[in-house]
Amino acid sequence: IIPSQINSTTVENIQNDIKKYDCDAIILGCTELPVVYNENNLQKPVVDTTRLLAHYALQYASED
């Protein structure tokens, strides 16, 4: 996922910056963000919009 040390360092810096914000949760609003970030490495609840979209699309499709 992270092919170079420069990219890895950038991701770690972003993680550290996000942890400093006084927020209740973090919205992962791009499709690739959940690949890199999660509740474990951000130490805050996250909202994965791709997962939510898939969940509600399946729910909608299965309605009578």
XYZ file of C-alpha atoms in Angstrom:
64
model
C 0.000 0.000 0.000
C 2.780 2.419 0.899
C 5.652 1.767 -1.515
C 8.172 4.327 -0.283
C 9.487 5.639 3.010
C 8.454 9.179 2.022
C 4.822 8.104 1.628
C 4.952 6.094 4.849
C 6.283 9.108 6.739
C 3.583 11.328 5.241
C 0.864 8.904 6.359
C 2.324 8.758 9.870
C 2.472 12.567 10.034
C -1.168 12.833 8.974
C -2.165 10.229 11.581
C -0.378 12.192 14.294
C -2.015 15.454 13.190
C -5.494 13.889 13.191
C -5.008 12.473 16.698
C -4.474 16.030 18.010
C -7.969 17.225 17.015
C -10.598 17.303 19.741
C -13.322 15.508 17.799
C -15.752 12.698 18.485
C -15.144 10.839 15.218
C -13.376 11.100 11.873
C -15.149 10.816 8.523
C -13.164 8.850 5.952
C -14.796 10.483 2.937
C -12.629 9.111 0.141
C -12.663 5.551 -1.108
C -8.990 4.886 -0.447
C -8.735 6.341 3.069
C -10.055 3.232 4.895
C -7.249 1.246 3.272
C -4.711 3.272 5.263
C -6.633 4.623 8.263
C -8.862 2.938 10.831
C -9.956 3.273 14.445
C -6.848 1.446 15.648
C -4.234 3.717 14.120
C -6.231 6.954 14.527
C -7.352 6.091 18.068
C -10.750 7.684 17.382
C -14.019 6.332 15.995
C -14.178 6.554 12.207
C -17.059 6.745 9.733
C -16.211 4.803 6.590
C -18.493 6.360 3.958
C -17.782 3.622 1.412
C -18.869 0.952 3.882
C -21.983 2.961 4.776
C -22.898 3.389 1.124
C -22.505 -0.341 0.487
C -24.557 -1.209 3.567
C -27.470 1.039 2.629
C -27.325 0.065 -1.052
C -27.692 -3.591 -0.056
C -30.457 -2.713 2.379
C -32.304 -0.732 -0.302
C -31.846 -3.477 -2.905
C -33.262 -6.126 -0.569
C -36.443 -4.192 0.260
C -39.697 -5.577 -1.083
